[in-house]
Amino acid sequence: MTPMEKLERCFARISALNDAVGLLSWDRDVMMPAGAGERRASDLATLEGLRHELLTAEENAALLAEADPGDDPWRRANLAEMRRQHARAVAVPARLVEALSEACSKAEMTWRAARQASDFAALRPALEEVLALTREQAVAIGEALDLSPYDALLDGFDPGMREATITPIFAALAQNLPPLMQKILARQEGQSKSGHAGIAPYPLALQEKLGRTMMARVGFDTQCGRLDVSAHPFCGGAIRDVRITTRYDEMDFLPAFLGVMHETGHALYEQGLPKAWEAQPVGAARGMTLHESQSLLLEMQITRSEAFAKFAAPLMQKLFGDNGDWKAETLHRQMTQVKAGFIRVDADEVTYPAHIIARYDLERAMIGGQLAVRDLPEAFNARIKELLGIDVPEDRLGCLQDIHWPLGLWGYFPCYALGALTAAQLYEAAGRAVPGLEAEIGTGNLAPLLGWLREKVHARASSVSTMRIIEDATGRPLGAEAYLAHIRRRYLDEVA
């Protein structure tokens, strides 16, 4: 085999290990009995170690230097991705890879109980260990790639993304959103709040049926994925086996339904990646900014729209029964109600970025050493008070609500807000490119939009950078303008 062929074979084997890790992680979060947690942590650490050994094998350095991708742009991009992943991997010793994997698995299990009991003290030792190991990893990668520790973490979730790019965009949001939120709250205060879509309780079996029906309707391939329940909604699994989860509340169907739509957006991206390159680095999703853009586009831009409510309300009424008010305008009003709340995943699209800006500021301080884990609850509550004007009553509703830090995912949170901005920019561009898009959505036909996304985002996988994909699809670099225009249009009837 040529050096390029040897590398492709090696990375295909790494892809198989990725699938195994994904499925074992899904099982841990969905089905695994609690008593198996310690052994599962060890198993996952072993697989992470094997993956690291494969990637950093001594012969790979020479192969990466010798490989000739020829004139095929996808092969050239694939080699570039291989070199990027290899450079990150060789910077981190194998013992750190396994130690971090095991620490994260144990912290995740501890987090489950701590969150339920609202007991931050129970999580603190495990979280301190994960943070220390994550810092060690960030410093090692940063020194190898000439990046700050936090930029090294960002680059792992969105290649090429930097703190210097994010901070001014978030500053624009922090400046513009508070006065917009106050105007929207004042306007909604004067509007009718009578009526709810249906009357509780909403049987869990019917909520699940609604989720599965909508998943299939918007394009999810049910032969290549599934829906389950977990403590924290997520999308995971393996290639051609995309697993999504939600969580149900019998007294309110909207959080689970919107969670399903959010995770389905992630799944549609995974299912739309090019099969010809599915086991290679270039065939993977480009990064978490684009991934979050796909989930937020479906949940925020589409599902919460007036057009989609006209389609969804009659379907929901047929499923749940005639009790209550199932008018489209009632459903739409509920899905676009703005309120400063505690839980990020349940936040409306106006207040959502504030949750992310708070976490961005806090995690930078933790990685930089300016914020100790013991001080996290107080710092978290203070930042939420500053940005959203609410007092967090307990840690379950504050710094314990998210699984990300126990899993070592420092650097991930910014992608949520960047994804929201990208979603607005992509949807704006799709509206220009797809004739009658809103009318199609009003009939529940998302095929035209999905076709556009398949071409402009999904099919490009990791062949070019995140910013190149966004600019090629929308005609301009990523910014806050389209998102802010969308908020003004939807909630204040202001047209630029």
XYZ file of C-alpha atoms in Angstrom:
496
model
C 0.000 0.000 0.000
C 1.051 3.603 -0.531
C 1.626 5.832 2.535
C -1.755 7.469 1.886
C -3.511 4.109 1.739
C -1.825 2.982 4.957
C -3.002 6.153 6.679
C -6.546 5.709 5.412
C -6.562 2.156 6.782
C -5.274 3.365 10.149
C -7.894 6.111 10.418
C -10.664 3.705 9.407
C -9.665 1.566 12.406
C -9.700 4.658 14.619
C -13.189 5.391 13.291
C -14.308 1.913 14.380
C -13.010 2.624 17.889
C -14.876 5.948 17.822
C -18.058 4.015 17.073
C -17.405 1.636 19.977
C -16.781 4.530 22.382
C -19.909 6.288 21.141
C -22.149 3.276 21.664
C -20.696 2.386 25.075
C -21.090 6.020 26.155
C -24.700 6.041 24.954
C -25.384 2.817 26.862
C -23.809 4.307 30.000
C -26.132 7.304 29.853
C -29.309 5.460 28.827
C -29.379 1.827 29.902
C -26.378 0.817 32.002
C -27.125 -0.338 35.568
C -25.547 1.909 38.178
C -23.360 -0.898 39.533
C -21.518 -1.184 36.222
C -20.208 2.383 36.301
C -16.696 1.671 37.586
C -16.047 -1.122 35.085
C -17.491 0.953 32.230
C -15.188 3.825 33.098
C -12.241 1.420 32.883
C -13.461 -0.022 29.556
C -13.859 3.407 28.000
C -10.457 4.497 29.263
C -8.900 1.424 27.650
C -10.584 2.165 24.312
C -9.490 5.802 24.502
C -5.960 4.579 25.133
C -6.068 2.199 22.165
C -7.363 4.982 19.946
C -4.539 7.234 21.107
C -1.947 4.489 20.486
C -3.207 3.946 16.951
C -3.131 7.646 16.172
C 0.311 8.247 17.647
C 1.966 5.066 16.341
C 5.603 5.761 15.483
C 5.237 4.954 11.790
C 2.450 7.510 11.333
C 4.780 10.495 11.588
C 6.766 9.237 8.592
C 3.633 8.277 6.672
C 2.127 11.725 7.219
C 5.309 13.326 5.912
C 5.512 11.030 2.854
C 1.847 10.743 1.878
C 0.822 12.118 -1.510
C -2.922 12.836 -1.798
C -2.705 13.609 -5.505
C -5.045 16.097 -7.152
C -8.233 15.023 -5.356
C -9.265 17.974 -3.114
C -11.038 15.630 -0.688
C -7.924 13.486 -0.279
C -5.849 16.609 0.276
C -8.314 17.786 2.920
C -8.305 14.314 4.460
C -4.524 14.369 4.798
C -4.677 17.835 6.367
C -7.201 16.553 8.920
C -5.021 13.526 9.648
C -2.044 15.772 10.298
C -4.108 18.053 12.546
C -5.430 15.156 14.629
C -1.995 13.551 14.851
C -0.368 16.788 16.020
C -2.944 17.145 18.803
C -2.635 13.511 19.826
C 1.156 13.285 20.028
C 1.144 16.316 22.306
C -0.769 14.359 24.985
C 0.831 11.339 26.711
C -1.160 8.113 26.695
C -1.347 7.942 30.488
C -3.106 11.368 30.493
C -5.596 10.240 27.848
C -6.611 7.218 29.925
C -6.601 9.131 33.217
C -8.840 11.852 31.813
C -11.242 9.364 30.260
C -11.589 7.444 33.523
C -11.946 10.613 35.596
C -14.681 11.912 33.296
C -16.606 8.647 33.406
C -16.505 8.626 37.216
C -17.408 12.327 37.426
C -20.363 11.783 35.112
C -21.777 9.100 37.395
C -21.179 11.295 40.454
C -22.834 14.236 38.691
C -26.047 12.282 38.199
C -26.566 11.839 41.930
C -25.209 15.293 42.841
C -27.534 17.032 40.402
C -30.565 15.176 41.688
C -29.690 16.037 45.289
C -28.536 19.574 44.424
C -25.297 18.733 46.237
C -22.328 20.488 44.652
C -20.033 19.392 47.470
C -20.540 15.777 46.390
C -19.312 16.563 42.867
C -16.505 18.945 43.788
C -13.620 16.426 44.264
C -14.400 14.614 40.997
C -14.779 17.907 39.123
C -11.496 19.202 40.525
C -9.750 16.091 39.220
C -11.306 16.457 35.752
C -10.374 20.150 35.621
C -6.771 19.473 36.642
C -6.384 16.810 33.953
C -8.133 18.971 31.342
C -5.782 21.852 32.117
C -2.794 19.523 31.769
C -4.118 18.378 28.399
C -4.801 21.944 27.255
C -1.314 23.123 28.186
C 0.306 20.191 26.392
C -1.662 20.742 23.179
C -1.246 24.508 23.391
C 2.527 24.248 23.680
C 2.682 21.899 20.692
C 0.454 24.042 18.477
C 1.452 27.490 19.787
C -2.009 28.141 21.239
C -3.240 29.332 24.600
C -4.652 26.511 26.742
C -8.223 27.677 26.185
C -7.717 28.055 22.426
C -6.302 24.520 22.392
C -9.574 23.276 23.909
C -11.702 25.354 21.528
C -9.761 23.973 18.579
C -10.678 20.444 19.642
C -14.393 21.156 19.277
C -14.238 23.557 16.344
C -10.957 23.481 14.406
C -9.661 26.993 13.815
C -12.008 28.660 16.327
C -10.262 31.110 18.645
C -11.110 33.147 21.721
C -10.200 36.305 19.790
C -12.973 35.538 17.289
C -15.602 34.667 19.879
C -15.124 37.454 22.418
C -16.139 40.420 20.196
C -19.168 38.516 18.861
C -20.284 37.726 22.408
C -19.633 41.334 23.417
C -22.057 42.466 20.697
C -24.658 40.020 22.011
C -24.129 41.105 25.622
C -24.606 44.726 24.569
C -27.674 44.255 22.354
C -29.646 41.460 24.018
C -30.505 42.953 27.460
C -32.371 46.000 26.060
C -34.019 43.788 23.421
C -35.122 41.360 26.117
C -36.647 44.187 28.149
C -38.585 45.462 25.106
C -39.845 41.976 24.328
C -40.860 41.304 27.939
C -42.736 44.611 28.065
C -44.525 43.806 24.839
C -45.474 40.281 25.888
C -46.695 41.571 29.248
C -49.406 43.456 27.395
C -50.408 40.470 25.271
C -52.984 37.833 26.132
C -51.594 34.856 28.030
C -54.858 32.939 28.196
C -54.956 29.344 27.063
C -52.434 26.579 26.741
C -51.920 24.058 23.990
C -53.871 21.181 25.487
C -54.431 20.324 29.142
C -52.020 18.373 31.342
C -51.262 15.616 31.974
C -49.725 14.633 28.657
C -49.132 10.853 28.776
C -45.481 9.987 28.227
C -46.312 7.345 25.623
C -48.109 9.993 23.543
C -45.229 12.439 23.950
C -42.869 9.763 22.684
C -45.168 9.084 19.731
C -45.220 12.804 18.924
C -41.423 12.925 18.975
C -41.039 9.903 16.726
C -43.685 11.215 14.315
C -41.989 14.600 14.007
C -38.504 13.084 13.691
C -39.610 11.061 10.704
C -41.565 13.975 9.225
C -38.555 16.297 9.140
C -36.278 13.684 7.549
C -34.744 11.472 10.268
C -33.928 8.010 8.911
C -35.511 5.708 11.490
C -33.616 2.723 10.070
C -30.333 4.337 11.073
C -31.048 5.715 14.528
C -33.278 5.700 17.588
C -34.858 7.829 20.351
C -34.436 7.092 24.064
C -34.521 8.780 27.490
C -31.561 10.159 29.476
C -30.917 12.580 32.326
C -29.525 15.124 29.844
C -30.670 15.165 26.185
C -27.917 14.386 23.677
C -27.081 13.032 20.232
C -24.460 10.296 20.004
C -23.975 6.743 18.826
C -21.994 5.713 15.778
C -21.781 6.079 12.013
C -25.098 4.942 10.475
C -26.455 4.455 14.005
C -27.354 7.887 15.373
C -28.781 7.777 18.906
C -30.720 10.741 20.317
C -32.336 11.177 23.722
C -34.781 13.459 25.511
C -36.442 13.645 28.930
C -40.180 13.858 29.642
C -42.437 15.842 31.969
C -46.025 14.605 32.124
C -47.255 18.105 33.008
C -45.614 19.861 30.050
C -44.989 18.273 26.647
C -43.039 21.160 25.113
C -39.595 20.646 26.748
C -39.394 17.032 25.547
C -40.799 17.861 22.118
C -38.423 20.776 21.573
C -35.574 18.618 22.905
C -36.386 15.944 20.335
C -36.405 18.508 17.540
C -33.089 19.940 18.752
C -31.362 16.562 18.847
C -32.945 15.583 15.516
C -31.190 18.580 13.976
C -27.886 17.089 15.129
C -28.917 13.681 13.802
C -29.873 15.028 10.364
C -26.379 16.484 10.041
C -24.792 13.137 10.934
C -27.084 11.281 8.535
C -26.300 13.743 5.747
C -22.519 13.379 5.813
C -20.943 11.861 2.664
C -20.915 8.066 2.879
C -17.910 7.802 0.553
C -15.736 9.347 3.275
C -17.585 8.123 6.371
C -14.654 6.340 8.037
C -12.150 9.127 7.325
C -11.473 12.413 9.174
C -12.596 14.508 6.202
C -15.996 12.789 6.249
C -16.827 13.827 9.814
C -18.889 16.846 10.834
C -16.756 19.976 10.625
C -17.156 21.046 14.255
C -19.587 21.861 16.998
C -20.504 25.361 15.806
C -21.992 23.874 12.636
C -23.409 20.931 14.592
C -25.210 23.264 16.987
C -26.366 25.404 14.074
C -28.215 22.413 12.659
C -29.946 21.585 15.946
C -30.841 25.205 16.709
C -31.995 25.875 13.165
C -34.530 23.062 13.479
C -35.565 23.811 17.063
C -35.489 27.617 17.133
C -35.825 28.876 13.578
C -38.260 26.223 12.304
C -40.161 24.528 15.136
C -40.887 27.765 17.011
C -42.051 29.551 13.857
C -45.633 30.606 13.175
C -45.650 28.553 9.980
C -44.620 25.338 11.755
C -47.200 25.904 14.511
C -49.953 25.911 11.854
C -48.813 22.478 10.748
C -48.063 21.033 14.201
C -51.086 22.157 16.245
C -53.695 19.996 14.446
C -51.390 16.978 14.600
C -50.893 17.478 18.347
C -54.622 17.898 18.909
C -55.308 14.638 17.116
C -52.703 12.877 19.239
C -53.456 14.311 22.687
C -57.207 14.817 22.283
C -59.531 17.797 22.063
C -59.087 19.016 25.643
C -57.690 22.524 25.813
C -56.803 25.125 23.244
C -54.997 23.695 20.228
C -55.110 26.782 18.031
C -51.898 27.402 16.122
C -51.527 30.890 17.573
C -51.735 29.457 21.105
C -49.021 26.914 20.411
C -46.859 29.551 18.737
C -47.300 31.940 21.662
C -46.192 29.228 24.104
C -43.126 28.366 22.033
C -42.093 32.016 21.730
C -42.764 33.094 25.302
C -39.705 34.917 26.611
C -38.803 34.480 30.239
C -35.529 34.558 32.107
C -35.246 31.011 33.438
C -32.671 28.856 35.156
C -32.313 25.884 32.801
C -30.231 26.402 29.671
C -31.733 23.582 27.607
C -35.260 24.927 28.253
C -34.370 28.551 27.495
C -36.100 30.568 24.795
C -34.027 31.818 21.888
C -33.811 35.376 23.258
C -32.338 34.495 26.645
C -30.389 31.419 25.473
C -27.152 33.232 24.500
C -26.913 34.749 27.998
C -26.645 31.244 29.461
C -23.745 30.546 27.099
C -21.927 33.835 27.678
C -22.005 33.119 31.430
C -20.502 29.654 30.957
C -17.930 30.982 28.470
C -16.676 33.534 30.999
C -16.594 30.965 33.819
C -14.830 28.186 31.947
C -12.151 30.530 30.639
C -11.506 31.575 34.220
C -11.370 27.948 35.406
C -8.924 26.898 32.677
C -6.868 30.053 33.269
C -6.685 29.361 36.998
C -8.540 32.509 38.067
C -11.590 30.549 39.315
C -11.330 27.560 41.659
C -13.921 24.792 41.523
C -14.921 25.485 45.131
C -15.982 29.009 44.095
C -17.927 27.933 41.018
C -21.472 27.984 42.498
C -21.117 31.542 43.784
C -19.512 32.770 40.548
C -22.114 30.988 38.409
C -25.016 32.488 40.341
C -23.516 35.977 40.213
C -23.034 35.852 36.422
C -26.585 34.584 35.845
C -27.901 37.393 38.054
C -25.903 39.918 36.049
C -26.984 38.676 32.623
C -30.540 37.469 33.274
C -31.552 39.300 36.444
C -32.601 36.180 38.383
C -31.408 34.626 41.627
C -30.455 30.949 41.374
C -32.101 29.215 44.357
C -30.085 25.956 44.348
C -27.171 24.393 42.505
C -29.409 21.867 40.727
C -30.769 24.866 38.830
C -27.346 26.449 38.551
C -23.872 25.040 38.006
C -24.990 21.403 38.402
C -27.500 21.450 35.557
C -25.088 20.664 32.704
C -23.048 17.519 32.160
C -20.320 19.220 30.108
C -17.716 20.082 32.749
C -17.889 16.698 34.515
C -17.229 15.175 31.082
C -14.218 17.455 30.568
C -15.883 19.444 27.809
C -14.372 22.841 28.561
C -14.415 24.819 25.311
C -17.679 23.316 24.060
C -20.187 25.841 25.427
C -19.327 28.760 23.063
C -20.356 26.584 20.116
C -23.980 26.711 21.294
C -24.256 30.490 20.929
C -22.121 30.528 17.776
C -24.457 27.809 16.480
C -27.491 30.004 17.186
C -25.930 32.839 15.196
C -25.011 30.474 12.367
C -28.541 29.016 12.349
C -30.074 32.464 11.881
C -27.597 33.309 9.131
C -28.181 30.005 7.320
C -31.960 30.287 7.572
C -31.847 33.830 6.231
C -29.791 32.602 3.258
C -32.079 29.610 2.710
C -35.063 31.964 2.608
C -33.431 33.788 -0.286
C -32.441 30.602 -2.102
C -35.497 28.354 -1.645
C -38.724 29.673 -3.225
C -41.774 29.518 -0.953
C -39.797 28.132 1.989
C -42.147 29.392 4.706
C -45.210 28.052 2.880
C -43.580 24.622 2.626
C -42.810 24.650 6.345
C -46.467 25.499 6.991
C -47.418 22.175 5.404
C -44.771 20.247 7.341
C -42.601 19.824 4.240
C -39.000 20.422 5.239
C -37.543 18.563 2.253
C -36.631 21.743 0.323
C -34.795 23.198 3.320
C -33.105 19.893 4.144
C -31.998 19.562 0.519
C -30.401 23.016 0.687
C -28.643 22.180 3.964
C -27.456 18.849 2.555
C -25.742 20.701 -0.298
C -24.429 23.741 1.560
C -23.404 22.213 4.903
C -23.784 18.444 5.361
C -22.167 17.242 2.136
C -19.084 19.398 2.713
C -18.250 17.565 5.958
C -14.700 18.577 6.998
C -13.441 19.344 3.497
C -13.056 23.056 4.328
C -13.158 25.241 7.438
C -16.235 26.160 9.468
C -15.963 29.807 8.476
C -15.559 28.895 4.785
C -18.735 26.778 4.880
C -20.691 29.581 6.572
C -19.433 32.277 4.224
C -19.987 30.164 1.081
C -23.533 29.309 2.174
C -24.600 32.758 3.367
C -22.417 35.183 1.448
C -20.805 36.743 4.532
C -18.646 35.891 7.554
C -20.247 34.755 10.789
C -21.632 37.581 12.910
C -24.503 38.511 15.216
C -26.442 40.612 12.699
C -28.757 37.951 11.246
C -29.594 36.588 14.697
C -30.419 40.028 16.122
C -32.504 40.857 13.028
C -34.385 37.581 13.456
C -35.148 38.358 17.116
C -36.389 41.845 16.267
C -38.539 40.501 13.434
C -40.109 37.581 15.324
C -40.677 39.244 18.692
C -41.016 42.970 17.907
C -42.261 42.951 14.291
C -39.278 45.114 13.371
C -37.963 44.698 9.851
C -34.499 46.014 9.007
